[in-house]
CSV table of C-alpha atoms in Angstrom, one decimal:
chain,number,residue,atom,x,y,z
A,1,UNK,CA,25.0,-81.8,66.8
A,2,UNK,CA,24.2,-83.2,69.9
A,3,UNK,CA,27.0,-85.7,71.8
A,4,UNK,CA,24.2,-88.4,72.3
A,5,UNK,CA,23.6,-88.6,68.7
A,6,UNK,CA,27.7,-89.7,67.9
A,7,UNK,CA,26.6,-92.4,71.0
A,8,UNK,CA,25.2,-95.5,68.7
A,9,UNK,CA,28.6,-94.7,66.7
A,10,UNK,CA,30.7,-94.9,70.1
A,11,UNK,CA,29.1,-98.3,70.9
A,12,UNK,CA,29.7,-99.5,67.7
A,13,UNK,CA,33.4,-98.3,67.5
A,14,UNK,CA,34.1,-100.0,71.3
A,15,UNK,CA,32.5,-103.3,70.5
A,16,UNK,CA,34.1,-103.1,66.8
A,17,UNK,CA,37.2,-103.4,68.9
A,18,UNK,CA,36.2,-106.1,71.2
A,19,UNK,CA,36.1,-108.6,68.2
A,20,UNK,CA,38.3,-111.0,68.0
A,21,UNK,CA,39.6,-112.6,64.3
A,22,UNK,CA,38.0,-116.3,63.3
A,23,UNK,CA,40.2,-118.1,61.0
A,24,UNK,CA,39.2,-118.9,57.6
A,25,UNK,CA,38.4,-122.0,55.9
A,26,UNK,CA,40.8,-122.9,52.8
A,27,UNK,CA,39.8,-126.5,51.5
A,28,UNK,CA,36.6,-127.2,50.7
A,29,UNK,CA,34.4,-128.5,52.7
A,30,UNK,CA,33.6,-131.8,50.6
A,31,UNK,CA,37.4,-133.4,50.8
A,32,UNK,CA,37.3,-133.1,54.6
A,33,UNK,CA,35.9,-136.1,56.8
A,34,UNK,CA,34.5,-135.4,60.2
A,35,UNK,CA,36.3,-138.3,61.9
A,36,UNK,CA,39.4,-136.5,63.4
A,37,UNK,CA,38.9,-136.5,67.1
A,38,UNK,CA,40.3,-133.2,68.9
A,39,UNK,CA,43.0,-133.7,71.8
A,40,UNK,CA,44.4,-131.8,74.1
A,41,UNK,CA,47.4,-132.9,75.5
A,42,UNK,CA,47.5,-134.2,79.6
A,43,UNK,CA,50.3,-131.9,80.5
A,44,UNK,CA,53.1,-130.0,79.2
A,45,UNK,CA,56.6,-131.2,80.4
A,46,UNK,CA,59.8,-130.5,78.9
A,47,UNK,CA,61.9,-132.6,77.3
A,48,UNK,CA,58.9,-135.9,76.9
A,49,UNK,CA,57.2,-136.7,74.2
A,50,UNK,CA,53.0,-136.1,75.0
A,51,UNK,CA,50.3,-138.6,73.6
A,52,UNK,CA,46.9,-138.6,72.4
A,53,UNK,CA,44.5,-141.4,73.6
A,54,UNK,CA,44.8,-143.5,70.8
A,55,UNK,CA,49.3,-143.6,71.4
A,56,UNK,CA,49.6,-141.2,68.4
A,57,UNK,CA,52.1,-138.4,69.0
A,58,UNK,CA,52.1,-134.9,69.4
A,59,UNK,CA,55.1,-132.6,68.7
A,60,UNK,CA,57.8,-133.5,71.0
A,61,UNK,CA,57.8,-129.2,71.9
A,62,UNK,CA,54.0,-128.0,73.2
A,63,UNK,CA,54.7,-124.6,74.6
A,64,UNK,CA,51.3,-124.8,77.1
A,65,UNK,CA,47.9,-127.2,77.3
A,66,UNK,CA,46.4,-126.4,74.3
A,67,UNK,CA,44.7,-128.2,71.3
A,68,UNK,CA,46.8,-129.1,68.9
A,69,UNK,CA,47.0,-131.6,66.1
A,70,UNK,CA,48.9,-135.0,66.4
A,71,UNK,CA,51.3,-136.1,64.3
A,72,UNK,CA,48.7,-138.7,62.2
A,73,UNK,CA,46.3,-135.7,61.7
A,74,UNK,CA,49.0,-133.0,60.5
A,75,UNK,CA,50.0,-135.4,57.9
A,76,UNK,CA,46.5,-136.1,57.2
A,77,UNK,CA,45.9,-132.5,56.7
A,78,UNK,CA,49.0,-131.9,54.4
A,79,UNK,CA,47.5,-134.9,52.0
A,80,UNK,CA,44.4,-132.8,51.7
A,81,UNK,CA,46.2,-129.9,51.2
A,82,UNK,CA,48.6,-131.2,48.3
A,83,UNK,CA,45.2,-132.5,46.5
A,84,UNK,CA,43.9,-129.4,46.4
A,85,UNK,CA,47.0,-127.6,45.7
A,86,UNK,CA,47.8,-126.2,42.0
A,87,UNK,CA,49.5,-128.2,39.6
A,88,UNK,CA,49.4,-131.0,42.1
A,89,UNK,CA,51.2,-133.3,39.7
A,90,UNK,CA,54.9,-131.4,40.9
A,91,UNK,CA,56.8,-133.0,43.3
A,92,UNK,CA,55.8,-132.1,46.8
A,93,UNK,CA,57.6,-133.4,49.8
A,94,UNK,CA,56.2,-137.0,51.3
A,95,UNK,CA,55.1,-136.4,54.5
A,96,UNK,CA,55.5,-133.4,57.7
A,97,UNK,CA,56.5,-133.8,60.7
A,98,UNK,CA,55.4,-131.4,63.7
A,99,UNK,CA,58.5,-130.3,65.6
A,100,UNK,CA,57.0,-127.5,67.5
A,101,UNK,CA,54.0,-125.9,68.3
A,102,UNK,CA,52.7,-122.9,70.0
A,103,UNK,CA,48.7,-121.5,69.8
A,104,UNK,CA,47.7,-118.5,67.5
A,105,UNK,CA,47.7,-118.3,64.1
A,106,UNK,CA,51.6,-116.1,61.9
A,107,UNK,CA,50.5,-113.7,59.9
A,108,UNK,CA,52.4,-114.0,56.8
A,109,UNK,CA,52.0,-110.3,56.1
A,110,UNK,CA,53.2,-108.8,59.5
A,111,UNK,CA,54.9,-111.8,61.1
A,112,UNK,CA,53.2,-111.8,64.1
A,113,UNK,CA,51.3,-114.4,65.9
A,114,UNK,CA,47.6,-113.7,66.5
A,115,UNK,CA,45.7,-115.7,68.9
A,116,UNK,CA,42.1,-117.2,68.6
A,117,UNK,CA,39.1,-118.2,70.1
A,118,UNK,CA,39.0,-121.6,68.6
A,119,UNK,CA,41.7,-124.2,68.2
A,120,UNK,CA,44.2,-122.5,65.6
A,121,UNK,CA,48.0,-123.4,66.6
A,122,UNK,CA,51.5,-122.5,64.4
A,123,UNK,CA,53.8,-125.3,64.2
A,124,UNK,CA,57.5,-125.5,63.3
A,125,UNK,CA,57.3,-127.9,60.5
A,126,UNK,CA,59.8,-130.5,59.4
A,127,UNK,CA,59.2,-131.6,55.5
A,128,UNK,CA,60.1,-134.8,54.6
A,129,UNK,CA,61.4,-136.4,51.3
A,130,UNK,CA,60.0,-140.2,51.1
A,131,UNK,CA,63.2,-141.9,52.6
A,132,UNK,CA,62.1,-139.7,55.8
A,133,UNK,CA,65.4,-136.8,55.3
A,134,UNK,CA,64.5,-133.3,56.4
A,135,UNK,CA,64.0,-131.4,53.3
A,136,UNK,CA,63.1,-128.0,54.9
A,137,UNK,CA,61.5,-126.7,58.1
A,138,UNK,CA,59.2,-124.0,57.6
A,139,UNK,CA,56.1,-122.3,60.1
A,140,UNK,CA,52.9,-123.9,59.1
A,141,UNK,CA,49.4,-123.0,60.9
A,142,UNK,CA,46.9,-125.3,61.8
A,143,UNK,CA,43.1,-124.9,62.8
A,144,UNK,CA,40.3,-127.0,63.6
A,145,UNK,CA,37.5,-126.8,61.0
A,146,UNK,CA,34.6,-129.3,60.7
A,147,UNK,CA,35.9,-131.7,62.8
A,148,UNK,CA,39.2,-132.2,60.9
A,149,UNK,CA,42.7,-129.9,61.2
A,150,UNK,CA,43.3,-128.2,58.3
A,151,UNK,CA,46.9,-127.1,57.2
A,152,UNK,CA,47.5,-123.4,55.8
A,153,UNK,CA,51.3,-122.7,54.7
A,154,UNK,CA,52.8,-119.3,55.8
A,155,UNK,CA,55.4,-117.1,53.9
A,156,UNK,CA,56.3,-114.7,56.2
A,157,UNK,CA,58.7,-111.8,55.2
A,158,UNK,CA,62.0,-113.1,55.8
A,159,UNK,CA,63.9,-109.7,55.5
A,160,UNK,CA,64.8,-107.2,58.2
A,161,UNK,CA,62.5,-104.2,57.9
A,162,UNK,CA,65.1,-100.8,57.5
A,163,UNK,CA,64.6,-97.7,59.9
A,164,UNK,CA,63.3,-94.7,57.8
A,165,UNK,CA,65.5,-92.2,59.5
A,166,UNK,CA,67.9,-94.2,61.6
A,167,UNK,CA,66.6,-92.3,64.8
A,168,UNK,CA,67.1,-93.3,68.2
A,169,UNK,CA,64.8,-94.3,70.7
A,170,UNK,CA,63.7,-91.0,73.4
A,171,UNK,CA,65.4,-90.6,76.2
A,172,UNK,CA,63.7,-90.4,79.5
A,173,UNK,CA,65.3,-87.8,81.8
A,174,UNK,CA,63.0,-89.0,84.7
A,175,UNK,CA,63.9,-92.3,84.3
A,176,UNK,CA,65.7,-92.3,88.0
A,177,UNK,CA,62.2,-91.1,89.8
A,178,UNK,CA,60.9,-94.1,91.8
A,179,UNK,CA,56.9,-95.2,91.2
A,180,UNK,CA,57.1,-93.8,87.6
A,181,UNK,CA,56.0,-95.8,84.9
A,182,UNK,CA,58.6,-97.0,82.8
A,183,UNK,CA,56.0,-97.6,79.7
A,184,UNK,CA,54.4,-94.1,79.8
């Protein structure tokens, strides 16, 4: 076989790998009203609290300018979440409160954080009981959708994963040469 006719499968390969992930819709797109404004916060400074144009809060920690969800629309987002949740008659915390947030989306399978075109952000997550008590904090992920944030919970693994073999990490003998690369 000729090299120019694995070519169209090159291309495709190279661009395969030029894609980047778009998050996934979980509610339905029927429960979700198209009135949530999206906001970016002015600035990030540590240490004070950031608000939205209409005074609403974000999380008092924003690790850079991003979009991200105030405190009026996270909750919001956990109501329609806990009406389309199974068995939605169990007792589910009141409300959330954002204590954190950082863009990307955890993966709950590999516990790493994944970044996106569009406005998807993890948050640290307080859950509250209805006398306003911290009944857990947990990761939660957030993304824009139609006009409205959506909440998706995140379980990632919360055990250590074991070495197969308990090897060591290779030594390099050249490591003392100057204008080597230490990553090679």
């Amino acid at each position: 076989m000729s090299p120019s006719a694995f070519l169209p499968f090159w291309i495709a390969l190279v661009l395969a790998g030029c894609a980047q992930p778009i998050a996934t819709p979980v509610a339905d797109a029927t429960l979700l009203p198209a009135s949530d404004p999206l906001y970016r916060p002015e600035w990030n400074q540590p240490g004070r609290l950031e608000y939205a144009p209409d005074r609403s809060t974000f999380a008092p920690v924003l690790t850079e300018r991003f979009a991200y969800p105030t405190q009026p629309q996270a909750n919001d987002a956990y109501r329609r979440l806990v009406v389309l949740a199974p068995g939605a008659s169990r007792p589910y915390p009141a409300s959330i409160w954002l204590f954190g947030c950082k863009p990307g989306a955890l993966d709950a399978q590999t516990a790493r954080v994944t970044r996106y075109r569009g406005p998807v952000v993890h948050c640290a997550t307080d859950f509250l009981d209805p006398s306003g008590r911290r009944v857990s904090r947990e990761t939660v992920n957030f993304y824009y959708y139609r006009s409205a944030w959506n909440m998706q919970p995140v379980y990632p693994p919360v055990t250590a994963v074991p070495w197969q073999t308990g090897e060591h990490s290779p030594k390099d003998r050249w490591w003392w040469v100057p204008g080597r690369s230490r990553y090679e």
